């Protein structure tokens, strides 16, 4: 809280009210009432009758007592007003503290937002390009490299050209329909190997776009249309896999679910439906 706010609060709540203006009239009333009573009955011996003392008590309560009650009520009203001022002052301080907390929270959120955007731009410049190059390298690799790694040669139909590149398996003119003939286990293993790099790049770009949408054109330019088509196929293939986060990535990368406009994307979409069961709602 600012220093002037503290002083203002002290002025409003720390000032003590002087109750002597209420006490003095009661004292004067008591002196006058008792003086009049003594003046009228001066010289008489103290009474031994309870009725006389009862009459004296009634007299005192009717004079001094009434004045004391009135003064007490006035003091009570003054106390209530002071408490109201104190409550109002505390309410004002609470409101100002909440405003200060909101301002601090906004500053922290702004700083956190700035830090995230800074990390995204750093990722866009220093991380995305090498990952794209790795994907480019994979696209020109021959698919039989993966056959050897998974011992899939005997699973591939004999009329399939096993020397085609990985990129051709994701292009409209490629020969990829034979993948649908693989057993589910082999299909998942081979599909994961083929789509892994493209999928990871898609997730990375998607996370960046959630923090900095203005980088979409930059990413599409750096990645290229062929690589982005491969990313799209990879996302569609793994959309039903565990923790795929497809809905989030779909919105960021503008990927259409369901029926696809090109045969390759549609094939990998259907292949993913076969490989991974849809999660139950």
mmCIF file of C-alpha atoms in Angstrom:
data_model
loop_
_atom_site.group_PDB
_atom_site.id
_atom_site.type_symbol
_atom_site.label_atom_id
_atom_site.label_comp_id
_atom_site.label_asym_id
_atom_site.label_seq_id
_atom_site.Cartn_x
_atom_site.Cartn_y
_atom_site.Cartn_z
ATOM 1 C CA UNK A 1 0.000 0.000 0.000
ATOM 2 C CA UNK A 2 1.202 3.506 -0.735
ATOM 3 C CA UNK A 3 2.323 5.759 2.139
ATOM 4 C CA UNK A 4 -0.440 8.325 1.607
ATOM 5 C CA UNK A 5 -3.035 5.529 1.774
ATOM 6 C CA UNK A 6 -1.658 4.429 5.154
ATOM 7 C CA UNK A 7 -1.838 8.005 6.502
ATOM 8 C CA UNK A 8 -5.403 8.391 5.251
ATOM 9 C CA UNK A 9 -6.453 5.162 6.940
ATOM 10 C CA UNK A 10 -4.835 6.247 10.195
ATOM 11 C CA UNK A 11 -6.612 9.580 10.078
ATOM 12 C CA UNK A 12 -9.950 7.887 9.541
ATOM 13 C CA UNK A 13 -9.674 5.113 12.111
ATOM 14 C CA UNK A 14 -7.042 6.224 14.629
ATOM 15 C CA UNK A 15 -8.702 9.435 15.842
ATOM 16 C CA UNK A 16 -10.250 8.992 19.301
ATOM 17 C CA UNK A 17 -13.513 10.727 20.130
ATOM 18 C CA UNK A 18 -13.623 12.974 23.266
ATOM 19 C CA UNK A 19 -16.473 11.777 25.502
ATOM 20 C CA UNK A 20 -16.181 14.600 28.060
ATOM 21 C CA UNK A 21 -19.005 16.615 26.433
ATOM 22 C CA UNK A 22 -21.281 13.701 27.352
ATOM 23 C CA UNK A 23 -19.882 13.108 30.839
ATOM 24 C CA UNK A 24 -20.052 16.740 32.004
ATOM 25 C CA UNK A 25 -23.844 17.159 31.542
ATOM 26 C CA UNK A 26 -24.417 13.946 33.509
ATOM 27 C CA UNK A 27 -22.163 15.198 36.311
ATOM 28 C CA UNK A 28 -23.873 18.604 36.362
ATOM 29 C CA UNK A 29 -27.295 16.954 36.417
ATOM 30 C CA UNK A 30 -26.216 14.717 39.293
ATOM 31 C CA UNK A 31 -24.807 17.633 41.305
ATOM 32 C CA UNK A 32 -27.877 19.806 40.761
ATOM 33 C CA UNK A 33 -30.352 17.007 41.496
ATOM 34 C CA UNK A 34 -28.601 15.860 44.658
ATOM 35 C CA UNK A 35 -28.026 19.472 45.732
ATOM 36 C CA UNK A 36 -31.731 20.287 45.410
ATOM 37 C CA UNK A 37 -32.641 17.142 47.323
ATOM 38 C CA UNK A 38 -30.178 17.882 50.126
ATOM 39 C CA UNK A 39 -31.309 21.520 50.291
ATOM 40 C CA UNK A 40 -34.937 20.485 50.788
ATOM 41 C CA UNK A 41 -34.242 17.884 53.448
ATOM 42 C CA UNK A 42 -31.242 19.452 55.178
ATOM 43 C CA UNK A 43 -31.272 19.140 58.941
ATOM 44 C CA UNK A 44 -33.410 16.030 59.055
ATOM 45 C CA UNK A 45 -31.859 12.877 60.496
ATOM 46 C CA UNK A 46 -31.265 9.952 58.171
ATOM 47 C CA UNK A 47 -34.492 8.080 57.670
ATOM 48 C CA UNK A 48 -34.898 4.505 58.855
ATOM 49 C CA UNK A 49 -37.875 3.857 56.593
ATOM 50 C CA UNK A 50 -37.185 1.818 53.446
ATOM 51 C CA UNK A 51 -39.940 3.719 51.677
ATOM 52 C CA UNK A 52 -38.014 6.983 52.082
ATOM 53 C CA UNK A 53 -34.890 5.459 50.548
ATOM 54 C CA UNK A 54 -36.981 3.965 47.758
ATOM 55 C CA UNK A 55 -38.371 7.423 47.051
ATOM 56 C CA UNK A 56 -34.818 8.805 47.001
ATOM 57 C CA UNK A 57 -33.719 6.075 44.569
ATOM 58 C CA UNK A 58 -36.686 6.854 42.335
ATOM 59 C CA UNK A 59 -35.768 10.533 42.420
ATOM 60 C CA UNK A 60 -32.124 9.839 41.508
ATOM 61 C CA UNK A 61 -33.028 7.412 38.713
ATOM 62 C CA UNK A 62 -35.541 9.881 37.324
ATOM 63 C CA UNK A 63 -32.989 12.677 37.165
ATOM 64 C CA UNK A 64 -29.407 11.448 37.101
ATOM 65 C CA UNK A 65 -30.392 8.054 35.658
ATOM 66 C CA UNK A 66 -32.212 9.573 32.704
ATOM 67 C CA UNK A 67 -29.276 11.861 31.953
ATOM 68 C CA UNK A 68 -26.885 8.893 32.166
ATOM 69 C CA UNK A 69 -29.081 6.802 29.840
ATOM 70 C CA UNK A 70 -29.267 9.614 27.300
ATOM 71 C CA UNK A 71 -25.492 10.083 27.458
ATOM 72 C CA UNK A 72 -24.962 6.321 27.095
ATOM 73 C CA UNK A 73 -27.211 6.186 24.028
ATOM 74 C CA UNK A 74 -25.358 9.099 22.475
ATOM 75 C CA UNK A 75 -22.026 7.399 23.211
ATOM 76 C CA UNK A 76 -23.364 4.193 21.659
ATOM 77 C CA UNK A 77 -24.419 6.058 18.509
ATOM 78 C CA UNK A 78 -21.005 7.712 18.311
ATOM 79 C CA UNK A 79 -19.309 4.321 18.732
ATOM 80 C CA UNK A 80 -21.437 2.855 15.939
ATOM 81 C CA UNK A 81 -20.458 5.712 13.653
ATOM 82 C CA UNK A 82 -16.799 5.182 14.485
ATOM 83 C CA UNK A 83 -17.109 1.465 13.782
ATOM 84 C CA UNK A 84 -18.847 2.222 10.493
ATOM 85 C CA UNK A 85 -16.011 4.557 9.532
ATOM 86 C CA UNK A 86 -13.522 1.869 10.502
ATOM 87 C CA UNK A 87 -15.349 -0.756 8.433
ATOM 88 C CA UNK A 88 -15.631 1.617 5.470
ATOM 89 C CA UNK A 89 -11.945 2.443 5.767
ATOM 90 C CA UNK A 90 -11.016 -1.235 5.907
ATOM 91 C CA UNK A 91 -13.287 -1.941 2.933
ATOM 92 C CA UNK A 92 -11.570 0.806 0.961
ATOM 93 C CA UNK A 93 -8.173 -0.612 1.881
ATOM 94 C CA UNK A 94 -9.281 -4.115 0.861
ATOM 95 C CA UNK A 95 -10.552 -2.794 -2.478
ATOM 96 C CA UNK A 96 -7.277 -0.973 -3.077
ATOM 97 C CA UNK A 97 -5.316 -4.089 -2.122
ATOM 98 C CA UNK A 98 -7.414 -6.182 -4.514
ATOM 99 C CA UNK A 99 -6.798 -3.649 -7.262
ATOM 100 C CA UNK A 100 -3.094 -3.777 -6.519
ATOM 101 C CA UNK A 101 -3.180 -7.593 -6.572
ATOM 102 C CA UNK A 102 -5.043 -7.552 -9.896
ATOM 103 C CA UNK A 103 -2.455 -5.194 -11.327
ATOM 104 C CA UNK A 104 0.359 -7.401 -10.039
ATOM 105 C CA UNK A 105 -1.366 -10.490 -11.433
ATOM 106 C CA UNK A 106 -1.759 -8.825 -14.820
ATOM 107 C CA UNK A 107 1.893 -7.850 -14.797
ATOM 108 C CA UNK A 108 2.924 -11.414 -13.930
ATOM 109 C CA UNK A 109 0.654 -12.851 -16.614
ATOM 110 C CA UNK A 110 2.038 -10.369 -19.113
ATOM 111 C CA UNK A 111 5.582 -11.298 -18.166
ATOM 112 C CA UNK A 112 4.752 -15.006 -18.414
ATOM 113 C CA UNK A 113 3.126 -14.423 -21.786
ATOM 114 C CA UNK A 114 6.155 -12.458 -22.985
ATOM 115 C CA UNK A 115 8.479 -15.228 -21.802
ATOM 116 C CA UNK A 116 6.462 -17.910 -23.603
ATOM 117 C CA UNK A 117 6.389 -15.909 -26.829
ATOM 118 C CA UNK A 118 10.123 -15.366 -26.545
ATOM 119 C CA UNK A 119 10.640 -19.121 -26.166
ATOM 120 C CA UNK A 120 8.379 -19.754 -29.164
ATOM 121 C CA UNK A 121 10.348 -17.361 -31.362
ATOM 122 C CA UNK A 122 13.582 -18.948 -30.185
ATOM 123 C CA UNK A 123 12.148 -22.365 -31.056
ATOM 124 C CA UNK A 124 11.020 -21.113 -34.463
ATOM 125 C CA UNK A 125 14.515 -19.880 -35.296
ATOM 126 C CA UNK A 126 16.781 -22.453 -33.648
ATOM 127 C CA UNK A 127 14.808 -25.701 -33.304
ATOM 128 C CA UNK A 128 12.235 -25.948 -36.082
ATOM 129 C CA UNK A 129 14.672 -25.645 -39.038
ATOM 130 C CA UNK A 130 16.922 -28.573 -37.917
ATOM 131 C CA UNK A 131 13.847 -30.735 -37.301
ATOM 132 C CA UNK A 132 12.561 -29.871 -40.772
ATOM 133 C CA UNK A 133 15.929 -30.861 -42.250
ATOM 134 C CA UNK A 134 15.738 -34.200 -40.440
ATOM 135 C CA UNK A 135 12.262 -34.748 -41.866
ATOM 136 C CA UNK A 136 13.551 -33.843 -45.325
ATOM 137 C CA UNK A 137 16.297 -36.417 -44.890
ATOM 138 C CA UNK A 138 13.760 -39.060 -43.919
ATOM 139 C CA UNK A 139 11.507 -38.253 -46.869
ATOM 140 C CA UNK A 140 14.197 -39.203 -49.387
ATOM 141 C CA UNK A 141 15.169 -42.401 -47.568
ATOM 142 C CA UNK A 142 14.134 -45.677 -49.189
ATOM 143 C CA UNK A 143 11.352 -47.481 -47.398
ATOM 144 C CA UNK A 144 13.264 -50.779 -47.389
ATOM 145 C CA UNK A 145 15.509 -49.210 -44.728
ATOM 146 C CA UNK A 146 12.575 -49.546 -42.351
ATOM 147 C CA UNK A 147 11.740 -53.013 -43.661
ATOM 148 C CA UNK A 148 15.169 -54.232 -42.622
ATOM 149 C CA UNK A 149 14.870 -52.557 -39.226
ATOM 150 C CA UNK A 150 11.579 -54.301 -38.487
ATOM 151 C CA UNK A 151 12.264 -57.500 -40.471
ATOM 152 C CA UNK A 152 9.195 -56.710 -42.558
ATOM 153 C CA UNK A 153 10.397 -57.942 -45.940
ATOM 154 C CA UNK A 154 8.497 -61.220 -45.663
ATOM 155 C CA UNK A 155 5.342 -59.315 -44.675
ATOM 156 C CA UNK A 156 5.371 -57.111 -47.791
ATOM 157 C CA UNK A 157 3.488 -58.367 -50.872
ATOM 158 C CA UNK A 158 5.950 -59.470 -53.596
ATOM 159 C CA UNK A 159 4.654 -57.002 -56.174
ATOM 160 C CA UNK A 160 5.355 -53.952 -53.968
ATOM 161 C CA UNK A 161 8.206 -51.652 -54.889
ATOM 162 C CA UNK A 162 10.175 -51.652 -51.649
ATOM 163 C CA UNK A 163 12.676 -49.164 -53.050
ATOM 164 C CA UNK A 164 10.266 -46.237 -53.109
ATOM 165 C CA UNK A 165 11.075 -43.339 -50.811
ATOM 166 C CA UNK A 166 9.303 -42.561 -47.571
ATOM 167 C CA UNK A 167 7.987 -39.351 -49.089
ATOM 168 C CA UNK A 168 6.246 -41.329 -51.812
ATOM 169 C CA UNK A 169 4.300 -43.229 -49.155
ATOM 170 C CA UNK A 170 2.705 -39.906 -48.184
ATOM 171 C CA UNK A 171 2.123 -38.490 -51.676
ATOM 172 C CA UNK A 172 -0.942 -38.913 -53.859
ATOM 173 C CA UNK A 173 1.019 -40.763 -56.541
ATOM 174 C CA UNK A 174 2.759 -43.130 -54.143
ATOM 175 C CA UNK A 175 2.166 -46.838 -53.759
ATOM 176 C CA UNK A 176 0.966 -47.198 -50.183
ATOM 177 C CA UNK A 177 -2.213 -49.268 -50.324
ATOM 178 C CA UNK A 178 -0.273 -52.426 -49.386
ATOM 179 C CA UNK A 179 0.200 -51.034 -45.861
ATOM 180 C CA UNK A 180 -3.440 -51.840 -45.217
ATOM 181 C CA UNK A 181 -2.625 -55.550 -45.663
ATOM 182 C CA UNK A 182 -0.216 -55.673 -42.708
ATOM 183 C CA UNK A 183 -1.234 -57.212 -39.416
ATOM 184 C CA UNK A 184 -2.244 -54.686 -36.770
ATOM 185 C CA UNK A 185 0.939 -55.117 -34.744
ATOM 186 C CA UNK A 186 3.219 -54.661 -37.747
ATOM 187 C CA UNK A 187 1.046 -51.814 -38.964
ATOM 188 C CA UNK A 188 1.452 -49.893 -35.708
ATOM 189 C CA UNK A 189 5.222 -50.475 -35.554
ATOM 190 C CA UNK A 190 5.836 -49.534 -39.176
ATOM 191 C CA UNK A 191 3.391 -46.625 -39.062
ATOM 192 C CA UNK A 192 5.000 -45.214 -35.915
ATOM 193 C CA UNK A 193 8.436 -45.421 -37.537
ATOM 194 C CA UNK A 194 7.279 -43.674 -40.699
ATOM 195 C CA UNK A 195 5.218 -40.944 -39.043
ATOM 196 C CA UNK A 196 7.274 -40.361 -35.876
ATOM 197 C CA UNK A 197 9.385 -37.412 -37.044
ATOM 198 C CA UNK A 198 6.512 -35.753 -38.886
ATOM 199 C CA UNK A 199 4.211 -36.171 -35.897
ATOM 200 C CA UNK A 200 6.737 -34.715 -33.447
ATOM 201 C CA UNK A 201 7.314 -31.746 -35.728
ATOM 202 C CA UNK A 202 3.566 -31.211 -35.969
ATOM 203 C CA UNK A 203 3.199 -31.252 -32.183
ATOM 204 C CA UNK A 204 6.066 -28.791 -31.804
ATOM 205 C CA UNK A 205 4.601 -26.401 -34.367
ATOM 206 C CA UNK A 206 1.127 -26.746 -32.855
ATOM 207 C CA UNK A 207 2.375 -25.836 -29.379
ATOM 208 C CA UNK A 208 4.186 -22.823 -30.801
ATOM 209 C CA UNK A 209 1.110 -21.617 -32.674
ATOM 210 C CA UNK A 210 -0.966 -21.691 -29.505
ATOM 211 C CA UNK A 211 1.355 -19.046 -28.074
ATOM 212 C CA UNK A 212 2.103 -17.081 -31.259
ATOM 213 C CA UNK A 213 -0.488 -17.475 -34.018
ATOM 214 C CA UNK A 214 1.281 -14.863 -36.091
ATOM 215 C CA UNK A 215 3.999 -17.419 -36.896
ATOM 216 C CA UNK A 216 1.685 -19.666 -38.933
ATOM 217 C CA UNK A 217 2.774 -18.307 -42.316
ATOM 218 C CA UNK A 218 6.414 -18.513 -41.247
ATOM 219 C CA UNK A 219 6.082 -22.158 -40.211
ATOM 220 C CA UNK A 220 4.300 -23.130 -43.420
ATOM 221 C CA UNK A 221 7.024 -21.412 -45.420
ATOM 222 C CA UNK A 222 9.871 -23.075 -43.510
ATOM 223 C CA UNK A 223 8.255 -26.513 -43.446
ATOM 224 C CA UNK A 224 7.093 -26.546 -47.060
ATOM 225 C CA UNK A 225 3.926 -27.986 -48.548
ATOM 226 C CA UNK A 226 5.283 -31.532 -49.031
ATOM 227 C CA UNK A 227 6.506 -31.789 -45.458
ATOM 228 C CA UNK A 228 3.297 -30.279 -44.154
ATOM 229 C CA UNK A 229 1.298 -32.879 -46.087
ATOM 230 C CA UNK A 230 3.401 -35.527 -44.376
ATOM 231 C CA UNK A 231 2.663 -33.899 -41.001
ATOM 232 C CA UNK A 232 -1.037 -33.922 -41.826
ATOM 233 C CA UNK A 233 -0.938 -37.640 -42.677
ATOM 234 C CA UNK A 234 0.997 -38.395 -39.480
ATOM 235 C CA UNK A 235 -1.503 -36.480 -37.340
ATOM 236 C CA UNK A 236 -4.441 -38.248 -38.956
ATOM 237 C CA UNK A 237 -2.772 -41.633 -38.510
ATOM 238 C CA UNK A 238 -2.152 -41.115 -34.782
ATOM 239 C CA UNK A 239 -5.289 -39.167 -33.899
ATOM 240 C CA UNK A 240 -6.788 -42.098 -31.946
ATOM 241 C CA UNK A 241 -3.558 -43.107 -30.224
ATOM 242 C CA UNK A 242 -3.172 -42.627 -26.484
ATOM 243 C CA UNK A 243 -2.515 -38.995 -25.454
ATOM 244 C CA UNK A 244 -2.353 -37.840 -29.065
ATOM 245 C CA UNK A 245 -4.028 -34.499 -28.288
ATOM 246 C CA UNK A 246 -5.421 -34.500 -31.812
ATOM 247 C CA UNK A 247 -8.193 -31.981 -31.137
ATOM 248 C CA UNK A 248 -5.697 -29.396 -29.897
ATOM 249 C CA UNK A 249 -3.244 -29.960 -32.747
ATOM 250 C CA UNK A 250 -6.037 -30.147 -35.300
ATOM 251 C CA UNK A 251 -7.189 -26.615 -34.479
ATOM 252 C CA UNK A 252 -3.682 -25.161 -34.475
ATOM 253 C CA UNK A 253 -2.583 -26.843 -37.722
ATOM 254 C CA UNK A 254 -5.968 -26.469 -39.463
ATOM 255 C CA UNK A 255 -6.257 -30.194 -40.140
ATOM 256 C CA UNK A 256 -9.669 -31.417 -41.243
ATOM 257 C CA UNK A 257 -10.912 -34.552 -39.525
ATOM 258 C CA UNK A 258 -13.054 -37.094 -41.345
ATOM 259 C CA UNK A 259 -13.196 -37.209 -45.136
ATOM 260 C CA UNK A 260 -10.015 -35.799 -46.683
ATOM 261 C CA UNK A 261 -9.564 -33.863 -49.899
ATOM 262 C CA UNK A 262 -6.556 -35.878 -51.132
ATOM 263 C CA UNK A 263 -6.184 -39.679 -51.369
ATOM 264 C CA UNK A 264 -2.965 -39.940 -49.336
ATOM 265 C CA UNK A 265 -4.389 -38.089 -46.336
ATOM 266 C CA UNK A 266 -7.580 -40.133 -46.552
ATOM 267 C CA UNK A 267 -5.589 -43.377 -46.669
ATOM 268 C CA UNK A 268 -3.515 -42.514 -43.584
ATOM 269 C CA UNK A 269 -6.666 -41.382 -41.806
ATOM 270 C CA UNK A 270 -8.342 -44.732 -42.469
ATOM 271 C CA UNK A 271 -5.136 -46.590 -41.629
ATOM 272 C CA UNK A 272 -5.052 -44.887 -38.241
ATOM 273 C CA UNK A 273 -8.672 -45.851 -37.640
ATOM 274 C CA UNK A 274 -7.650 -49.464 -38.220
ATOM 275 C CA UNK A 275 -4.456 -49.328 -36.148
ATOM 276 C CA UNK A 276 -5.828 -47.476 -33.119
ATOM 277 C CA UNK A 277 -9.237 -47.992 -31.630
ATOM 278 C CA UNK A 278 -11.272 -44.878 -31.027
ATOM 279 C CA UNK A 279 -11.324 -43.851 -27.362
ATOM 280 C CA UNK A 280 -14.662 -44.439 -25.661
ATOM 281 C CA UNK A 281 -16.586 -41.334 -24.667
#
